[in-house]
Coordinates of C-alpha atoms in Angstrom, one line a residue:
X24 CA -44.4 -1.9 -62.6
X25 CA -41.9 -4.2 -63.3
X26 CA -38.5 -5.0 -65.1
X27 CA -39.5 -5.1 -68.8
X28 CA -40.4 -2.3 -68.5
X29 CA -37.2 -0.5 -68.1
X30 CA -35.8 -3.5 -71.0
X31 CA -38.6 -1.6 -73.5
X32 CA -35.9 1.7 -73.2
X33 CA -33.0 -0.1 -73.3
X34 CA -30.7 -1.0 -76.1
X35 CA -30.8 -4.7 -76.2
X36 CA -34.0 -6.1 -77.8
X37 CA -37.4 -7.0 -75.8
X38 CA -37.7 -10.1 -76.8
X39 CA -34.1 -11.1 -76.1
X40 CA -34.0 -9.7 -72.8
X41 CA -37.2 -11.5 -71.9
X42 CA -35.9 -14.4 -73.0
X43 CA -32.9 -13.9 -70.8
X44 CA -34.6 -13.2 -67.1
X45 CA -37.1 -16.2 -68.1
X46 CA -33.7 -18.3 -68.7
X47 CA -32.4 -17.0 -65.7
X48 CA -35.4 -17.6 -63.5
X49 CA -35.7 -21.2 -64.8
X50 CA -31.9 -22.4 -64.3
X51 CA -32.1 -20.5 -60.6
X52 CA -35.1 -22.6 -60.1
X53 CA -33.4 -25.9 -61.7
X54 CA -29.9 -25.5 -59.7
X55 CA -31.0 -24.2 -56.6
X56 CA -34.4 -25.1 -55.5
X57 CA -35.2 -28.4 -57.7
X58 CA -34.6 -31.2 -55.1
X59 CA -36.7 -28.7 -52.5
X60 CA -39.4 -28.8 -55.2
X61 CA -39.7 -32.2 -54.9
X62 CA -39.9 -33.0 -51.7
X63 CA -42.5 -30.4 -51.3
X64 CA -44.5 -31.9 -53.9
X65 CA -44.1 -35.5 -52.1
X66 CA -45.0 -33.9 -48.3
X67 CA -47.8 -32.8 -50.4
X68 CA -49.2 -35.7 -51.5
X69 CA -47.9 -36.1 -55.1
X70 CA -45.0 -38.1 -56.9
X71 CA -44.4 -35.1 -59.4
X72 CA -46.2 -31.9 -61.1
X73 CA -48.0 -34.0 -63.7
X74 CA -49.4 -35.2 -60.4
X75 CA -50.3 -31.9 -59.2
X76 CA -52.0 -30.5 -62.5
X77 CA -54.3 -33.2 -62.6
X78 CA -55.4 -32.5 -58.9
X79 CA -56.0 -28.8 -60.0
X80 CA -57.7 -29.9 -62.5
X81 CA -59.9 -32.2 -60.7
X82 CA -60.7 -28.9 -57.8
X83 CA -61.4 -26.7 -61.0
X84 CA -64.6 -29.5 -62.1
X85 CA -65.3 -29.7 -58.1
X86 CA -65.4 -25.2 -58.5
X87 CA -67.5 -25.4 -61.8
X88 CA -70.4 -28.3 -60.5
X89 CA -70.2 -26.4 -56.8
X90 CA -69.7 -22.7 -57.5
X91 CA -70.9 -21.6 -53.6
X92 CA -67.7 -23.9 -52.8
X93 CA -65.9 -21.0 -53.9
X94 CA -66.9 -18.7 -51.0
X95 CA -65.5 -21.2 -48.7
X96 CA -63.1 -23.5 -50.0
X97 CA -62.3 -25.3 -47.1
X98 CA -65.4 -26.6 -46.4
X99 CA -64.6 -29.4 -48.3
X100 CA -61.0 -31.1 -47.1
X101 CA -61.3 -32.9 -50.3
X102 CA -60.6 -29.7 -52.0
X103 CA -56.6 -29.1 -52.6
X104 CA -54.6 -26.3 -51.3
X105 CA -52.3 -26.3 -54.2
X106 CA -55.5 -26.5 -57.0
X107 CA -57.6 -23.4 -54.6
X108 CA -54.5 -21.3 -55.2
X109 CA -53.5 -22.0 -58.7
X110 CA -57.7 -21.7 -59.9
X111 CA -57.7 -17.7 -58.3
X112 CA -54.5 -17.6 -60.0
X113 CA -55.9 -18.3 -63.2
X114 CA -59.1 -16.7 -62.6
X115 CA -57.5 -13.2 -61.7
X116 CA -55.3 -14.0 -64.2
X117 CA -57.8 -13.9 -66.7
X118 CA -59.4 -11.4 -65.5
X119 CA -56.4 -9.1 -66.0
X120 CA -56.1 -9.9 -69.5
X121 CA -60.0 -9.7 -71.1
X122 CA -60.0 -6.2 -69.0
X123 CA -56.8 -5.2 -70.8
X124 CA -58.1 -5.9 -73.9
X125 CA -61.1 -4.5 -73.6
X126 CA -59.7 -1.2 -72.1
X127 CA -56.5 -0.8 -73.4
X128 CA -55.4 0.2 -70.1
X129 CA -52.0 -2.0 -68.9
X130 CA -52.8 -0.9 -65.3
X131 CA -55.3 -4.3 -64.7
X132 CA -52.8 -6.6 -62.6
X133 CA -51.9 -3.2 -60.9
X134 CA -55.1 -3.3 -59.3
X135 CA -54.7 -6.9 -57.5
X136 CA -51.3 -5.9 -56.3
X137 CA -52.2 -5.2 -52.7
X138 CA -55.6 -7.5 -52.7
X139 CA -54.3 -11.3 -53.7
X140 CA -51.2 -11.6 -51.9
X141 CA -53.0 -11.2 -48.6
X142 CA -55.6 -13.5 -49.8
X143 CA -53.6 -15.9 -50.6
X144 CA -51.9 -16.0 -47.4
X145 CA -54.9 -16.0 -45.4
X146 CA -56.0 -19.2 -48.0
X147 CA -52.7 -21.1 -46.3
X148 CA -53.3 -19.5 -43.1
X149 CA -56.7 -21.1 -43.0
X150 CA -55.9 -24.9 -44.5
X151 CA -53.5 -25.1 -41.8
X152 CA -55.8 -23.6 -38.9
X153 CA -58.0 -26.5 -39.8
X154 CA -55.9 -29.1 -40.1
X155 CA -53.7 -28.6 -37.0
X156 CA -55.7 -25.8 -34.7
X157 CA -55.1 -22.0 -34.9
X158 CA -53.1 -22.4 -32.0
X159 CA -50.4 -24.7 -33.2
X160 CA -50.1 -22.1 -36.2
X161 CA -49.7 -18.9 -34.5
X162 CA -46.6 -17.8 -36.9
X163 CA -48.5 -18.1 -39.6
X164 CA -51.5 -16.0 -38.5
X165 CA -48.8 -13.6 -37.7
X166 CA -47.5 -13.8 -41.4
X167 CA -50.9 -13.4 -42.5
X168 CA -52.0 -10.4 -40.4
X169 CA -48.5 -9.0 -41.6
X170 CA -49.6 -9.2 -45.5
X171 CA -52.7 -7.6 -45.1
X172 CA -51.2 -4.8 -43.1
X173 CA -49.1 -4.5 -46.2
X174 CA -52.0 -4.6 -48.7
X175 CA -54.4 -2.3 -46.8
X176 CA -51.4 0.5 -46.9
X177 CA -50.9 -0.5 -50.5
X178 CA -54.6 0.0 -51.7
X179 CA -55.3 3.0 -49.5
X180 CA -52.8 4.4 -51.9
X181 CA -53.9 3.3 -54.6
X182 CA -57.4 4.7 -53.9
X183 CA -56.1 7.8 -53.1
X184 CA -54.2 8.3 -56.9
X185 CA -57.9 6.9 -58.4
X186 CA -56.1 3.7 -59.5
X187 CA -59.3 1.7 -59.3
X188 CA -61.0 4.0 -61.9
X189 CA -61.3 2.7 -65.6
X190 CA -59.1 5.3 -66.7
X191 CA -56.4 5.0 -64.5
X192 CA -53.3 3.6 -65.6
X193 CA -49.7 4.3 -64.4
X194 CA -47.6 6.3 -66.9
X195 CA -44.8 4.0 -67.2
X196 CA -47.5 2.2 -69.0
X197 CA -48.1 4.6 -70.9
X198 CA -44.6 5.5 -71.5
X199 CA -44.0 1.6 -72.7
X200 CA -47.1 1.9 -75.3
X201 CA -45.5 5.0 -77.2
X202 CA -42.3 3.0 -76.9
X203 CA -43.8 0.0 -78.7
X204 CA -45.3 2.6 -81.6
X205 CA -42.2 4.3 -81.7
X206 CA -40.1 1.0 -82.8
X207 CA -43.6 0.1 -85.2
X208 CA -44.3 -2.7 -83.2
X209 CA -47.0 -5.5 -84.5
X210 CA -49.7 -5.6 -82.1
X211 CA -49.5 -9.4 -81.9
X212 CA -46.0 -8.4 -80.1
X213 CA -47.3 -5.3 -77.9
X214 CA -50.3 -8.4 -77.0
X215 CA -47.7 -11.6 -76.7
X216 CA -45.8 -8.9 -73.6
X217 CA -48.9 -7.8 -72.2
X218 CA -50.5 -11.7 -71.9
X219 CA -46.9 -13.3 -70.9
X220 CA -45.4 -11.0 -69.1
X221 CA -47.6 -8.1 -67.2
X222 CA -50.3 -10.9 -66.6
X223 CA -49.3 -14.5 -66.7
X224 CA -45.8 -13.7 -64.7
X225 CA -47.4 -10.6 -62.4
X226 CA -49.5 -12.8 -61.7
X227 CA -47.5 -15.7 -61.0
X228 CA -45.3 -13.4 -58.6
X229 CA -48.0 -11.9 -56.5
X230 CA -48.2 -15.7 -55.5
X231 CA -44.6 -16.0 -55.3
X232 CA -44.5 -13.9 -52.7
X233 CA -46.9 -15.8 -50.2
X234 CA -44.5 -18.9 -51.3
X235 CA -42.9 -19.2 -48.1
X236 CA -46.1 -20.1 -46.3
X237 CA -46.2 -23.0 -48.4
X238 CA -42.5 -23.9 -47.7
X239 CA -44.0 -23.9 -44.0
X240 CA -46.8 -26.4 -44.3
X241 CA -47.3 -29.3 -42.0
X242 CA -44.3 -27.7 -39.8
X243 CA -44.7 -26.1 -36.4
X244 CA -45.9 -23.2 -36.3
X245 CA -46.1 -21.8 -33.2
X246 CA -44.8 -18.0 -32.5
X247 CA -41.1 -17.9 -32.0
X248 CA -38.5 -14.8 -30.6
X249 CA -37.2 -14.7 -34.1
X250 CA -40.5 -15.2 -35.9
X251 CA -41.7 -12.0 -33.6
X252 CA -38.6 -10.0 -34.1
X253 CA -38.8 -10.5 -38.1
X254 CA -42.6 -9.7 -37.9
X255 CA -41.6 -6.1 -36.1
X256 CA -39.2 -5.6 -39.2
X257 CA -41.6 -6.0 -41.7
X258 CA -43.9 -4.0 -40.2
X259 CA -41.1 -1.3 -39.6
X260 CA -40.2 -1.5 -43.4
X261 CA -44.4 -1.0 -44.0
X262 CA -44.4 2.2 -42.0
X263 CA -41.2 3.7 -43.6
X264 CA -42.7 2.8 -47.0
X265 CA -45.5 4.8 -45.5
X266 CA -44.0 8.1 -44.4
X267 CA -42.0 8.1 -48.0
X268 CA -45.2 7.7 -49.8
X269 CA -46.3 11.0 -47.2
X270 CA -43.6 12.8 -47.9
X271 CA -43.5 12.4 -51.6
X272 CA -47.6 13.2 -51.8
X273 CA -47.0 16.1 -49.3
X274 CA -44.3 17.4 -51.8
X275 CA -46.2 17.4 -54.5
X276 CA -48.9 18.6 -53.4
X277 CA -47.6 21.9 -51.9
X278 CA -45.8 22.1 -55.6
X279 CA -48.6 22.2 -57.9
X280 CA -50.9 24.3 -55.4
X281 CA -47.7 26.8 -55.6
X282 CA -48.6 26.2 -59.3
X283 CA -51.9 27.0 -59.2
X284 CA -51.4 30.2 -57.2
X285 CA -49.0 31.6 -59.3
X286 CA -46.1 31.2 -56.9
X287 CA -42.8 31.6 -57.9
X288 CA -40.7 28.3 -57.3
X289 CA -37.6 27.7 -55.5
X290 CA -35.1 24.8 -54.7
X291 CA -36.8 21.5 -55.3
X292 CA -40.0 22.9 -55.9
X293 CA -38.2 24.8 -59.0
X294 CA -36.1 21.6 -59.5
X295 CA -39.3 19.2 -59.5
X296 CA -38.4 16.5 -57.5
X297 CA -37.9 16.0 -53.6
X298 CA -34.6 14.9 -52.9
X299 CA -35.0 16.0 -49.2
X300 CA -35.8 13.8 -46.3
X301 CA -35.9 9.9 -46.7
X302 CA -34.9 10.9 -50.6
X303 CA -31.8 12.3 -49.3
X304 CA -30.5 9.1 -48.3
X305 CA -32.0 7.1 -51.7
X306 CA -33.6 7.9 -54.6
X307 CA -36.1 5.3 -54.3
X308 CA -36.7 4.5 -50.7
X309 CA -40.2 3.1 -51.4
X310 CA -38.6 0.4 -53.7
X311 CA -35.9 -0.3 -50.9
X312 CA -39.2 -0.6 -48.5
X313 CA -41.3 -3.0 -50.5
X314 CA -38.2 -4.9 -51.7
X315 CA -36.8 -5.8 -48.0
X316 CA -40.3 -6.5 -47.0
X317 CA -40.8 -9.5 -48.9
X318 CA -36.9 -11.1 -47.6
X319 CA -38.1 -9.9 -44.6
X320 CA -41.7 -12.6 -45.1
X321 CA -38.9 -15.0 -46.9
X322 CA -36.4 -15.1 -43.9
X323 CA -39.5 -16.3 -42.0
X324 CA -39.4 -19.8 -44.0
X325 CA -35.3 -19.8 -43.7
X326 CA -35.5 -19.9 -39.9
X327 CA -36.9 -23.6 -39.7
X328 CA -36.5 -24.7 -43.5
X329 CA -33.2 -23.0 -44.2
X330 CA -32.5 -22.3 -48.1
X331 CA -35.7 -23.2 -50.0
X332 CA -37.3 -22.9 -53.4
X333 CA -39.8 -20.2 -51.7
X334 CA -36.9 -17.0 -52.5
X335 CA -37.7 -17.3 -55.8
X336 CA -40.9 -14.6 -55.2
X337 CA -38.2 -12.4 -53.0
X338 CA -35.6 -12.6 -56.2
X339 CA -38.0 -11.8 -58.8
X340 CA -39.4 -8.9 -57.2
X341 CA -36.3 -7.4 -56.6
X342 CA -35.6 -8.0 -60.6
X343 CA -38.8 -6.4 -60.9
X344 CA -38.0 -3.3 -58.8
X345 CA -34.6 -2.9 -60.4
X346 CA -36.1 -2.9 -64.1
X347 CA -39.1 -0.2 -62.9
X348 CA -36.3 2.1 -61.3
X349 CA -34.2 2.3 -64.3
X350 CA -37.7 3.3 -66.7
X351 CA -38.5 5.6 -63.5
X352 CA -35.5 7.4 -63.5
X353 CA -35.1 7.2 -67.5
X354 CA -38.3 9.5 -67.6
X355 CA -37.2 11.3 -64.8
X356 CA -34.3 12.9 -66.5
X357 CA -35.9 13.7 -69.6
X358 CA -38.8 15.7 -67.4
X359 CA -36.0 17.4 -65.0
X360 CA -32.8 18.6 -65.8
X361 CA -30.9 18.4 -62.5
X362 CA -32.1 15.1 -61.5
X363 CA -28.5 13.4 -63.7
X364 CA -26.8 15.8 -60.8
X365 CA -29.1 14.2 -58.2
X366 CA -28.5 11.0 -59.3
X367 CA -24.8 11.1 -58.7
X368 CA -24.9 12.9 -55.4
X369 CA -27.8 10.5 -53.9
X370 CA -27.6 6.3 -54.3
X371 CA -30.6 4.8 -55.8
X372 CA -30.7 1.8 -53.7
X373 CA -28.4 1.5 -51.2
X374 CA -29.1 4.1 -48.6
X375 CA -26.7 6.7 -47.6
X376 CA -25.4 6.0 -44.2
X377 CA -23.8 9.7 -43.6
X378 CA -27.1 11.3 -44.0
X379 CA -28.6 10.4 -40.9
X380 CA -30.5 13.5 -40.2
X381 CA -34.1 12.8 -41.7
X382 CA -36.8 15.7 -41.9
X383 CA -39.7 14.5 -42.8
X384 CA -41.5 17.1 -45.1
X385 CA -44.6 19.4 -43.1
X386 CA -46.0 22.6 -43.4
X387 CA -43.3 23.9 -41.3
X388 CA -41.1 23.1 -44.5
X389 CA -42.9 25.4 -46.8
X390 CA -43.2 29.3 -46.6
X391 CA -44.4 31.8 -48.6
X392 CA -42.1 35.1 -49.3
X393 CA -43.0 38.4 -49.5
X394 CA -42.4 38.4 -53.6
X395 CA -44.8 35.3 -53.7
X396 CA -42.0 32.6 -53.9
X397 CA -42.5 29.3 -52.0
X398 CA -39.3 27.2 -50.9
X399 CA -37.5 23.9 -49.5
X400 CA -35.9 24.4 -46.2
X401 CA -32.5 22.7 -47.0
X402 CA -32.6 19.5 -44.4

């Protein structure tokens, strides 16, 4: 999800707060990362971006008059890595949006949230293998087999809440559709946010995030100390992203089959949201997770590069996350009355250092009373 949607529910107007992240994002990019731009562009072999297009747009004829290139797009070295990555940009990209339209089902760029990222940074992983030797790139491959770690936890998720069906579709999505009917939105509006924003900048952003592999082109690349302690970070992060996801699915599980059965509910099963364990300490420890991730795979390009241009992804997403926690928690306290009282005894973000006794939710955390009434342990 991402931050318009929490701007759909709030009191300024879409367009003006879209206007003003875009604005944002563009004078962070100006200011801060211009002149590192630039010299990118010239270490990559072009004077400026008009430069650039013009490539991409010579490797998209080379794609169209050689289409089994596109299975292995290194075969040629002729073949930029700058046009390979901005043409599955655009094809995904377009993708997303015909399969929105046809659909009506928002979730489309949902579905290449876990898939493209790793790709791309196995696309960078392999142009600089070739060029310089797997060998002299061994950071990198570790950067690589780091992402797709990430995305295979990410679409084994997925798969598991049927997000690859037709049908499925997130309900914030949902939520944001009836919030667009409710303010008698045109269509040609509702259709301008899906095409700019949940596919042209999602997009865009999933290859944000690989950016500081691109920041690390043509450098040495060999494994460092640091590079292997940041590597085990991010892979900590992926595995407590992990056992929240567990503990949230094991929650709900054991609460709608108390459901089913007729059982009569107690504690956070009556309240309707876990706010034991790992969501003792946040609210949102997933977000927290898949937020520090992605500085963790920016700090990677800081160690040799130092402040670059590539933080951008990092930023946005955490714009992103910010906006989808607000919309979360906005439907959250219409569904469940005591979550306003959660909210101010449990941080959203920021985790709470005082509660340092975790308990992970089990079986062991569930019983079954003599008058049928199933329970949280209190932690």
């Amino acid at each position: 999800m991402n931050v318009f949607a929490g701007a759909v529910s709030a009191s300024a107007p879409l367009s003006a707060q879209m206007g003003f992240v875009f604005v944002i994002i563009y004078v962070s990019f100006k200011l801060s990362f211009y002149n590192e731009y630039k010299s990118y562009l010239r270490k990559m072999g072009y004077e400026n971006f008009s430069e650039c297009f013009h490539q991409m747009v010579s490797d998209g004829k080379y794609f169209l008059n050689n289409p089994k290139s596109l299975m292995f797009p290194f075969s040629n070295l002729e073949i930029g890595l700058i046009g390979c990555l901005l043409w599955l940009l655009l094809v995904s990209a377009l993708f997303c949006w015909i399969m929105s339209i046809l659909t009506d089902n928002l979730s489309q760029i949902d579905r290449f949230w876990s898939i493209l990222p790793p790709l791309y940074s196995w696309i960078i992983t392999v142009h600089e293998g070739r060029a310089h030797g797997f060998e002299n790139v061994t950071s990198m491959v570790g950067m690589s087999i780091a992402a797709s770690i990430w995305g295979a936890r990410l679409t084994f998720q997925f798969i598991k809440k049927d997000g690859y069906s037709l049908k499925g579709e997130d309900y914030r999505w949902k939520y944001i559709k009836e919030e667009f009917k409710k303010r008698n939105c045109s269509r040609i509006l509702f259709h301008l946010f899906n095409l700019f924003f949940i596919v042209i900048y999602q997009s865009l952003l999933l290859l944000l995030l690989v950016a500081p592999q691109l920041v690390l082109v043509g450098k040495n690349l060999k494994m460092t100390m640091i590079d292997g302690v940041l590597l085990g970070a991010y892979l900590g992060l992926v595995i407590t992203e992990t056992l929240a996801d567990l503990q949230q699915q094991d929650f709900q599980y054991h609460k709608y089959k108390a459901i089913d059965n007729g059982l009569e509910l107690k504690g956070d099963f009556k309240d309707g949201f876990c706010r034991s364990g790992l969501f003792g300490i946040c609210r949102h420890p997933n977000f927290v997770c898949e937020v520090l991730i992605w500085w963790v795979f920016a700090s990677l390009s800081l160690t040799r590069c130092g402040l670059n241009w590539s933080l951008i992804g990092a930023f946005n997403l955490t714009s992103l996350f910010t906006g989808s926690q607000d919309l979360t928690e906005q439907i959250s306290c219409k569904k469940y009355p005591k979550y306003a009282e959660y909210q101010k005894s449990v941080p959203s973000f920021i985790p709470n250092v005082r509660v340092l006794k975790l308990s992970i939710l089990s079986d062991d955390n569930y019983k079954i009373t003599s008058n049928n009434a199933i329970y949280c342990k209190e932690s």
